[in-house]
Amino acid sequence: MQQLYYELSVLAKAIHFKNLSAAAIHVGLSQPQLSRIIARIEDEFKVILLDRSAKRKSSWTPIAFEMSGIFDRSIRRLGTELQ
């Protein structure tokens, strides 16, 4: 597995917004950049994080929320252990 810390941290921030366009604005990336990051995670883990079936209405899949939660919990646990 490639090192995907940055990509997973972006997902953890982006997941709080309804769609990719809104997430890109708040995460500070362009929509194409964010889309490439999400695609990289999807390719690495062989999952679908973004339902792209409806044009201009993409939405996060349940696995995206689950992966984001796992990442958030792991980062909090690491921070606690380091303290």
PDB file of C-alpha atoms in Angstrom:
ATOM      1  CA  MET A   1       0.000   0.000   0.000  1.00  0.00           C
ATOM      2  CA  GLN A   2       1.307   3.403  -0.908  1.00  0.00           C
ATOM      3  CA  GLN A   3       1.543   6.025   1.784  1.00  0.00           C
ATOM      4  CA  LEU A   4      -1.844   7.716   1.645  1.00  0.00           C
ATOM      5  CA  TYR A   5      -1.828   9.861   4.781  1.00  0.00           C
ATOM      6  CA  TYR A   6      -2.345  13.108   2.871  1.00  0.00           C
ATOM      7  CA  GLU A   7      -5.105  11.655   0.714  1.00  0.00           C
ATOM      8  CA  LEU A   8      -6.934  10.181   3.710  1.00  0.00           C
ATOM      9  CA  SER A   9      -6.628  13.464   5.612  1.00  0.00           C
ATOM     10  CA  VAL A  10      -8.211  15.255   2.637  1.00  0.00           C
ATOM     11  CA  LEU A  11     -11.030  12.677   2.572  1.00  0.00           C
ATOM     12  CA  ALA A  12     -11.608  13.167   6.308  1.00  0.00           C
ATOM     13  CA  LYS A  13     -12.085  16.905   5.727  1.00  0.00           C
ATOM     14  CA  ALA A  14     -14.067  16.604   2.495  1.00  0.00           C
ATOM     15  CA  ILE A  15     -16.591  14.085   3.792  1.00  0.00           C
ATOM     16  CA  HIS A  16     -18.300  16.790   5.862  1.00  0.00           C
ATOM     17  CA  PHE A  17     -19.618  18.439   2.704  1.00  0.00           C
ATOM     18  CA  LYS A  18     -22.514  17.196   0.626  1.00  0.00           C
ATOM     19  CA  ASN A  19     -20.715  16.822  -2.686  1.00  0.00           C
ATOM     20  CA  LEU A  20     -17.328  17.044  -4.318  1.00  0.00           C
ATOM     21  CA  SER A  21     -17.719  20.639  -5.493  1.00  0.00           C
ATOM     22  CA  ALA A  22     -18.602  21.966  -2.033  1.00  0.00           C
ATOM     23  CA  ALA A  23     -15.867  19.852  -0.450  1.00  0.00           C
ATOM     24  CA  ALA A  24     -13.242  21.166  -2.869  1.00  0.00           C
ATOM     25  CA  ILE A  25     -14.043  24.770  -1.977  1.00  0.00           C
ATOM     26  CA  HIS A  26     -13.774  24.144   1.769  1.00  0.00           C
ATOM     27  CA  VAL A  27     -10.727  21.885   1.592  1.00  0.00           C
ATOM     28  CA  GLY A  28      -8.854  24.428  -0.505  1.00  0.00           C
ATOM     29  CA  LEU A  29      -8.344  22.365  -3.647  1.00  0.00           C
ATOM     30  CA  SER A  30      -9.779  22.569  -7.104  1.00  0.00           C
ATOM     31  CA  GLN A  31     -12.541  20.092  -7.897  1.00  0.00           C
ATOM     32  CA  PRO A  32     -10.308  18.173 -10.362  1.00  0.00           C
ATOM     33  CA  GLN A  33      -7.519  17.932  -7.753  1.00  0.00           C
ATOM     34  CA  LEU A  34      -9.912  16.591  -5.143  1.00  0.00           C
ATOM     35  CA  SER A  35     -11.393  14.172  -7.653  1.00  0.00           C
ATOM     36  CA  ARG A  36      -7.908  12.801  -8.433  1.00  0.00           C
ATOM     37  CA  ILE A  37      -7.153  12.353  -4.723  1.00  0.00           C
ATOM     38  CA  ILE A  38     -10.416  10.468  -4.199  1.00  0.00           C
ATOM     39  CA  ALA A  39      -9.725   8.343  -7.286  1.00  0.00           C
ATOM     40  CA  ARG A  40      -6.256   7.497  -5.915  1.00  0.00           C
ATOM     41  CA  ILE A  41      -7.775   6.238  -2.644  1.00  0.00           C
ATOM     42  CA  GLU A  42     -10.450   4.317  -4.541  1.00  0.00           C
ATOM     43  CA  ASP A  43      -7.816   2.676  -6.727  1.00  0.00           C
ATOM     44  CA  GLU A  44      -5.546   1.779  -3.815  1.00  0.00           C
ATOM     45  CA  PHE A  45      -8.277   0.249  -1.650  1.00  0.00           C
ATOM     46  CA  LYS A  46     -10.502  -1.025  -4.497  1.00  0.00           C
ATOM     47  CA  VAL A  47     -13.586   0.765  -3.123  1.00  0.00           C
ATOM     48  CA  ILE A  48     -16.000   3.421  -4.382  1.00  0.00           C
ATOM     49  CA  LEU A  49     -15.990   6.541  -2.243  1.00  0.00           C
ATOM     50  CA  LEU A  50     -17.903   8.853  -4.510  1.00  0.00           C
ATOM     51  CA  ASP A  51     -21.093   7.943  -6.326  1.00  0.00           C
ATOM     52  CA  ARG A  52     -20.526   9.570  -9.696  1.00  0.00           C
ATOM     53  CA  SER A  53     -23.605   8.107 -11.385  1.00  0.00           C
ATOM     54  CA  ALA A  54     -25.523  11.400 -11.500  1.00  0.00           C
ATOM     55  CA  LYS A  55     -23.713  14.256 -13.238  1.00  0.00           C
ATOM     56  CA  ARG A  56     -23.278  17.329 -11.053  1.00  0.00           C
ATOM     57  CA  LYS A  57     -24.869  15.445  -8.154  1.00  0.00           C
ATOM     58  CA  SER A  58     -22.039  13.213  -6.949  1.00  0.00           C
ATOM     59  CA  SER A  59     -22.373  12.065  -3.360  1.00  0.00           C
ATOM     60  CA  TRP A  60     -20.313  10.159  -0.812  1.00  0.00           C
ATOM     61  CA  THR A  61     -20.847   6.428  -0.370  1.00  0.00           C
ATOM     62  CA  PRO A  62     -21.221   4.746   3.043  1.00  0.00           C
ATOM     63  CA  ILE A  63     -17.676   3.339   2.762  1.00  0.00           C
ATOM     64  CA  ALA A  64     -16.346   6.901   2.389  1.00  0.00           C
ATOM     65  CA  PHE A  65     -17.896   7.834   5.729  1.00  0.00           C
ATOM     66  CA  GLU A  66     -16.555   4.649   7.308  1.00  0.00           C
ATOM     67  CA  MET A  67     -12.999   5.199   6.029  1.00  0.00           C
ATOM     68  CA  SER A  68     -13.067   8.815   7.164  1.00  0.00           C
ATOM     69  CA  GLY A  69     -14.194   7.751  10.642  1.00  0.00           C
ATOM     70  CA  ILE A  70     -11.456   5.126  10.895  1.00  0.00           C
ATOM     71  CA  PHE A  71      -8.853   7.704   9.868  1.00  0.00           C
ATOM     72  CA  ASP A  72     -10.142  10.287  12.373  1.00  0.00           C
ATOM     73  CA  ARG A  73     -10.156   7.767  15.232  1.00  0.00           C
ATOM     74  CA  SER A  74      -6.647   6.609  14.357  1.00  0.00           C
ATOM     75  CA  ILE A  75      -5.276  10.148  14.334  1.00  0.00           C
ATOM     76  CA  ARG A  76      -6.929  10.952  17.686  1.00  0.00           C
ATOM     77  CA  ARG A  77      -5.569   7.734  19.197  1.00  0.00           C
ATOM     78  CA  LEU A  78      -2.067   8.551  17.925  1.00  0.00           C
ATOM     79  CA  GLY A  79      -2.277  12.056  19.395  1.00  0.00           C
ATOM     80  CA  THR A  80      -3.393  10.676  22.743  1.00  0.00           C
ATOM     81  CA  GLU A  81      -0.613   8.105  22.842  1.00  0.00           C
ATOM     82  CA  LEU A  82       2.009  10.703  21.951  1.00  0.00           C
ATOM     83  CA  GLN A  83       0.907  12.952  24.802  1.00  0.00           C
TER      84      GLN A  83
END
